[in-house]
Structures are given as C-alpha cells and as structure tokens.
Amino acid sequence: MAIVIRGLDDDALRDRVGQATALYFLDWSHPVSGMARERSGGAFGYDIEETVCTGGTGFGLLAQIVAAERGWRPKREILDRTERIVGFLEGADRFDGVFPHFLQGTTGRVLSFMPGDDGGDLVESAFLMMGLLGAAAYFAEEPTLGARIEALFDAVNWAAHLREDGAVMWHHHPRRPRSPSALPIRGWNEAFPVFVLGAGSRTHPIPASAYHRSWATAPAFLNGRSYGGTPLPLGPDWGGPLFLSQYPFLGIDPRGLRDAYADYGAQARAHALVNRQHCLLNPKGWDGYGADCWGLTASDDPSGYVAHSPTEDTGVITPTAALASFPFAPAEAMPVLRHLHDVLGDRIWGEAGFVDAFCETQGWVAESRLAIDQAPIVIGLENHRTGLLWELVSGRPEVQRGLRALGFTAPYLAPAIA
C-alpha cells in the first residue's frame, strides 16, 4: 500500500489523488495494445492481464490527457500510447464499425462480455469514441493522428443498430438475426453519448427521431419528483446508480446544456445530491454512511458486481461515486475525498488510488480497481478544476453536429455552418 500523507490542503490532496489514480492507465495499460485492462483484480472468469475494455480505454485516454496536461508524464509518452491504441483498434475486431465490449489485448480479437454477447457494443463504442475525439483535439498538432481517429469514427455504423420501430439497440452482430429480447437503449442512463455521437455522424447517422420518440419516451426517462428537497429532472426513482449521470458528462459539457426535457447541468448535480441524501438518511443503518462517506454506483461488492443505488443499497461505498461528482457538487464531494484518504486510507488507499469499493458493516475491501471507475475520478477532478476535457470533447465537430441535430442549446454550441 502507498503511504498516506495526511493534512494536505484541499488542492494538494486533489492533485495527489488524481495523479495516483491515473497510474491505473499510465503503468498498467496493456503492453502491446496500450488499451486499458478491464480490472486489476477480482475473480470474474476471465484473464485480467489480457482482457481490455473499449469503454474504459476511452475514459482512460481522457485521464491520460490530464496526466500530460498536469506534467505527471511527458506529453510525448501519452501521444505514443494514443498512437499505439489507434493502431491496435484499426486492426481489431469490429462489427459494422462498432467495437465489442472486450478485446484480447495482444491479438485484438473479440472476447465475449457474457454468453451470446460477442458483437458490437454501441454504448462502449461511444465511450471509446469520446476518448479518441478528445485525444484528437488535445494532439491537434498531429493531424495524421486526428485523421486516423476520424476514420475510426466515420466507420461506426450507428444506423446498423436501429430497430424497425426506431429504437437503437445496445448490441448487434451483423451475422446473426437480432434477438427480440435484445436490449434497446431507452430512458435516462449512461448511453446518452450514443445519441449525440450517432446524430453527429457524417457517414452513418441515426435520426433525431430515435432520441425523441424512443430514448426520451421510456417510463424511466422523466422523473420530476423531489427527494429531500432536491427535484430530480430525469431517471428512475432516487436516480439510480450515479454513473448514469456521470459517464455521459466526462466529455460532453453539461453546463448550460438544455433540450426540451431537462437542464443537464441541473440533472448531474441533482442526481449527486439525491444519492448523498439517501446515504445521510441511511434507512438500512449501514456503518460508516454520512456527509463524509456517501456515494452509490456500480462496482464490485462482497456478492460479486452490483449496480449500487438508493434502491439497491448493500452497504457498499464506491469512491468514484462521490469523487466523480466533483464538477457538480464540489462542496459535498470534498469531505468524502478527505475522509477516504486521511481516515480510511490505511485500508483503501494504494499505488493506483483508492480500491474500487468497500463496506464498513462487513469489514470488506475490494481486491480490485476498475478502469471505468478509476478514470472518472481523474476526469472529474480536472473538469472541476479547469473544464479541460469538456472543452476538448464538446468542441469537436462530431459532438457539435449531434447536439444541434437533437435540438440542444448550450453556450459552447457554435452556429451551424451552411
């Protein structure tokens, strides 16, 4: 375990946590592909050394941009890894241009995420594309890299995932009949970037009607109820796991982002506050919960892997939940950061930041760190500080086109070019 240095001021502590957490990607990316490994530990039936994840790699690229910008690693090192990732992806398995959830890190061949799921995963591909587009913007002085990233983006056939009724399907394999039970992407959740990027595609776009007539008409889309005095615009009862309103806004800037349904900056903040309110109420009486220890989201759990939320509360706190909320609720997130590091650090802090999750009631600490949980901590801290990742990703033409096509307004949206 890494040494816990107590008593740092807030800025120094945030920097220490961000820098340490980024090591998951800087020092433990796959040596051949440069991709992010799915997890660092925990027995889930696959090879943790060779299983790399597409969505986690997208998030990891954004985290590594922070490392370059902060001077934690030379910018050239991050550029080299980005180029290695792009080269790997150009030869990896794709399905109508859509990447699967998991790839074998040396060969680029698809690995099943679960039985029968070895085709294109549109949500994970959207997360990957957000990271790649952010890298293209950050390394703008490398136009060849930018052109290769644009080619990967243009190859994604978002429309291949459209169902006859206008719904967009999460998974699709072009050589297999589509199962009637396949999952459509509907309701407020982490898949929001699918519609933004899909609508912004120059080559294989999805129509705005898929967003307005399918995604936004699900029963769990509009909420409008108040929890502890906080109105929640979107999502299921009590908001669901926090990643639903965090993953979309790692790269897409929610500040002032509005459409016919919500103010998305207000959504992200409200979701964090409602999640915190549940932990303060602590209806099940779990040990440790409080103003300095809150945050429920999907993570490892003593029983396996659980999408923790106020309605699925097993007493497990996941550090990324509160820490990735820094851009939306900094005053509420800072006490958690200090408590996790200064008070609990001897048990949950290590060379690559905090463990994935812990449960005070059971005395359980995860053996793992996960790419999709570590990266949002680094990104959230940086967006809170400078908005760097928001600026890079939201300024991309693909994002701008998509937001305009779906009817969004935002201070950073440039007028359409005729």
Short mmCIF file of N, CA and C in Angstrom, two decimals, residues 107-168:
data_model
loop_
_atom_site.label_atom_id
_atom_site.label_comp_id
_atom_site.label_asym_id
_atom_site.label_seq_id
_atom_site.Cartn_x
_atom_site.Cartn_y
_atom_site.Cartn_z
N THR A 107 -4.05 -9.67 -29.41
CA THR A 107 -4.46 -10.01 -30.77
C THR A 107 -5.52 -9.09 -31.36
N GLY A 108 -6.32 -8.42 -30.49
CA GLY A 108 -7.41 -7.60 -30.99
C GLY A 108 -8.65 -8.37 -31.34
N ARG A 109 -8.69 -9.65 -30.98
CA ARG A 109 -9.88 -10.46 -31.27
C ARG A 109 -10.93 -10.25 -30.18
N VAL A 110 -12.19 -10.39 -30.57
CA VAL A 110 -13.29 -10.16 -29.65
C VAL A 110 -13.29 -11.20 -28.54
N LEU A 111 -13.60 -10.76 -27.33
CA LEU A 111 -13.86 -11.64 -26.20
C LEU A 111 -15.30 -11.41 -25.76
N SER A 112 -16.00 -12.47 -25.44
CA SER A 112 -17.40 -12.34 -25.03
C SER A 112 -17.51 -11.59 -23.71
N PHE A 113 -18.41 -10.65 -23.66
CA PHE A 113 -18.71 -9.96 -22.42
C PHE A 113 -19.56 -10.85 -21.52
N MET A 114 -20.47 -11.58 -22.16
CA MET A 114 -21.28 -12.59 -21.50
C MET A 114 -21.74 -13.54 -22.60
N PRO A 115 -22.28 -14.70 -22.25
CA PRO A 115 -22.68 -15.64 -23.30
C PRO A 115 -23.60 -14.99 -24.34
N GLY A 116 -23.23 -15.13 -25.60
CA GLY A 116 -24.01 -14.56 -26.68
C GLY A 116 -23.73 -13.12 -26.99
N ASP A 117 -22.92 -12.45 -26.17
CA ASP A 117 -22.60 -11.03 -26.39
C ASP A 117 -21.16 -10.92 -26.86
N ASP A 118 -20.96 -11.17 -28.15
CA ASP A 118 -19.63 -11.07 -28.73
C ASP A 118 -19.66 -10.28 -30.04
N GLY A 119 -20.61 -9.34 -30.11
CA GLY A 119 -20.71 -8.48 -31.28
C GLY A 119 -20.42 -7.04 -30.91
N GLY A 120 -21.01 -6.11 -31.65
CA GLY A 120 -20.77 -4.70 -31.42
C GLY A 120 -21.53 -4.18 -30.22
N ASP A 121 -20.86 -3.42 -29.38
CA ASP A 121 -21.48 -2.77 -28.22
C ASP A 121 -21.46 -1.27 -28.48
N LEU A 122 -22.64 -0.72 -28.77
CA LEU A 122 -22.70 0.67 -29.22
C LEU A 122 -22.40 1.65 -28.08
N VAL A 123 -22.75 1.30 -26.86
CA VAL A 123 -22.52 2.20 -25.73
C VAL A 123 -21.03 2.27 -25.41
N GLU A 124 -20.38 1.11 -25.30
CA GLU A 124 -18.94 1.12 -25.04
C GLU A 124 -18.18 1.78 -26.18
N SER A 125 -18.65 1.60 -27.41
CA SER A 125 -18.00 2.25 -28.55
C SER A 125 -18.15 3.76 -28.48
N ALA A 126 -19.30 4.23 -28.00
CA ALA A 126 -19.48 5.68 -27.84
C ALA A 126 -18.51 6.23 -26.81
N PHE A 127 -18.31 5.51 -25.69
CA PHE A 127 -17.34 5.95 -24.69
C PHE A 127 -15.92 5.96 -25.28
N LEU A 128 -15.61 4.94 -26.07
CA LEU A 128 -14.30 4.89 -26.72
C LEU A 128 -14.12 6.08 -27.65
N MET A 129 -15.16 6.38 -28.43
CA MET A 129 -15.06 7.48 -29.38
C MET A 129 -14.91 8.82 -28.67
N MET A 130 -15.57 9.00 -27.53
CA MET A 130 -15.39 10.24 -26.78
C MET A 130 -13.93 10.44 -26.41
N GLY A 131 -13.28 9.37 -25.94
CA GLY A 131 -11.87 9.48 -25.58
C GLY A 131 -10.99 9.74 -26.78
N LEU A 132 -11.27 9.06 -27.88
CA LEU A 132 -10.47 9.26 -29.09
C LEU A 132 -10.63 10.67 -29.63
N LEU A 133 -11.85 11.17 -29.65
CA LEU A 133 -12.07 12.53 -30.14
C LEU A 133 -11.40 13.56 -29.23
N GLY A 134 -11.43 13.31 -27.91
CA GLY A 134 -10.71 14.19 -27.00
C GLY A 134 -9.22 14.18 -27.27
N ALA A 135 -8.67 13.00 -27.58
CA ALA A 135 -7.24 12.90 -27.89
C ALA A 135 -6.92 13.62 -29.20
N ALA A 136 -7.80 13.48 -30.20
CA ALA A 136 -7.57 14.18 -31.47
C ALA A 136 -7.52 15.69 -31.25
N ALA A 137 -8.38 16.19 -30.37
CA ALA A 137 -8.38 17.62 -30.07
C ALA A 137 -7.14 18.03 -29.29
N TYR A 138 -6.74 17.22 -28.32
CA TYR A 138 -5.59 17.56 -27.48
C TYR A 138 -4.29 17.53 -28.28
N PHE A 139 -4.19 16.57 -29.18
CA PHE A 139 -2.99 16.45 -30.02
C PHE A 139 -3.26 17.03 -31.41
N ALA A 140 -3.85 18.20 -31.44
CA ALA A 140 -4.22 18.82 -32.71
C ALA A 140 -3.01 19.10 -33.59
N GLU A 141 -1.83 19.19 -32.99
CA GLU A 141 -0.62 19.42 -33.78
C GLU A 141 -0.18 18.18 -34.53
N GLU A 142 -0.91 17.06 -34.35
CA GLU A 142 -0.62 15.80 -35.04
C GLU A 142 -1.78 15.47 -35.97
N PRO A 143 -1.88 16.13 -37.13
CA PRO A 143 -3.06 15.95 -37.99
C PRO A 143 -3.22 14.52 -38.52
N THR A 144 -2.13 13.80 -38.68
CA THR A 144 -2.26 12.42 -39.16
C THR A 144 -2.99 11.57 -38.14
N LEU A 145 -2.67 11.74 -36.86
CA LEU A 145 -3.39 11.03 -35.80
C LEU A 145 -4.86 11.42 -35.83
N GLY A 146 -5.15 12.70 -35.95
CA GLY A 146 -6.53 13.15 -36.00
C GLY A 146 -7.30 12.53 -37.14
N ALA A 147 -6.67 12.42 -38.31
CA ALA A 147 -7.33 11.83 -39.47
C ALA A 147 -7.61 10.34 -39.24
N ARG A 148 -6.71 9.65 -38.58
CA ARG A 148 -6.93 8.22 -38.30
C ARG A 148 -8.08 8.04 -37.30
N ILE A 149 -8.16 8.91 -36.32
CA ILE A 149 -9.25 8.84 -35.36
C ILE A 149 -10.58 9.15 -36.04
N GLU A 150 -10.59 10.14 -36.91
CA GLU A 150 -11.82 10.46 -37.65
C GLU A 150 -12.25 9.29 -38.52
N ALA A 151 -11.28 8.57 -39.09
CA ALA A 151 -11.63 7.40 -39.91
C ALA A 151 -12.27 6.31 -39.06
N LEU A 152 -11.77 6.09 -37.84
CA LEU A 152 -12.41 5.12 -36.94
C LEU A 152 -13.83 5.56 -36.59
N PHE A 153 -13.99 6.85 -36.34
CA PHE A 153 -15.32 7.37 -36.01
C PHE A 153 -16.26 7.22 -37.20
N ASP A 154 -15.81 7.61 -38.38
CA ASP A 154 -16.67 7.56 -39.56
C ASP A 154 -17.06 6.13 -39.93
N ALA A 155 -16.26 5.15 -39.50
CA ALA A 155 -16.56 3.75 -39.82
C ALA A 155 -17.67 3.17 -38.93
N VAL A 156 -17.98 3.85 -37.83
CA VAL A 156 -19.02 3.34 -36.92
C VAL A 156 -20.38 3.48 -37.60
N ASN A 157 -21.04 2.36 -37.81
CA ASN A 157 -22.36 2.38 -38.44
C ASN A 157 -23.41 2.40 -37.33
N TRP A 158 -23.67 3.59 -36.83
CA TRP A 158 -24.67 3.76 -35.77
C TRP A 158 -26.03 3.27 -36.25
N ALA A 159 -26.33 3.49 -37.52
CA ALA A 159 -27.64 3.13 -38.06
C ALA A 159 -27.86 1.62 -38.11
N ALA A 160 -26.78 0.83 -38.12
CA ALA A 160 -26.93 -0.63 -38.13
C ALA A 160 -27.59 -1.13 -36.86
N HIS A 161 -27.60 -0.32 -35.81
CA HIS A 161 -28.20 -0.72 -34.54
C HIS A 161 -29.64 -0.24 -34.40
N LEU A 162 -30.19 0.34 -35.47
CA LEU A 162 -31.59 0.78 -35.42
C LEU A 162 -32.53 -0.40 -35.60
N ARG A 163 -33.53 -0.47 -34.75
CA ARG A 163 -34.57 -1.48 -34.89
C ARG A 163 -35.69 -0.90 -35.75
N GLU A 164 -36.53 -1.76 -36.25
CA GLU A 164 -37.58 -1.33 -37.17
C GLU A 164 -38.50 -0.28 -36.56
N ASP A 165 -38.69 -0.33 -35.24
CA ASP A 165 -39.58 0.63 -34.59
C ASP A 165 -38.89 1.93 -34.22
N GLY A 166 -37.63 2.10 -34.62
CA GLY A 166 -36.91 3.33 -34.36
C GLY A 166 -36.04 3.31 -33.12
N ALA A 167 -36.11 2.23 -32.32
CA ALA A 167 -35.24 2.12 -31.14
C ALA A 167 -33.81 1.81 -31.58
N VAL A 168 -32.86 2.27 -30.79
CA VAL A 168 -31.45 1.97 -31.02
C VAL A 168 -31.06 0.83 -30.09
#
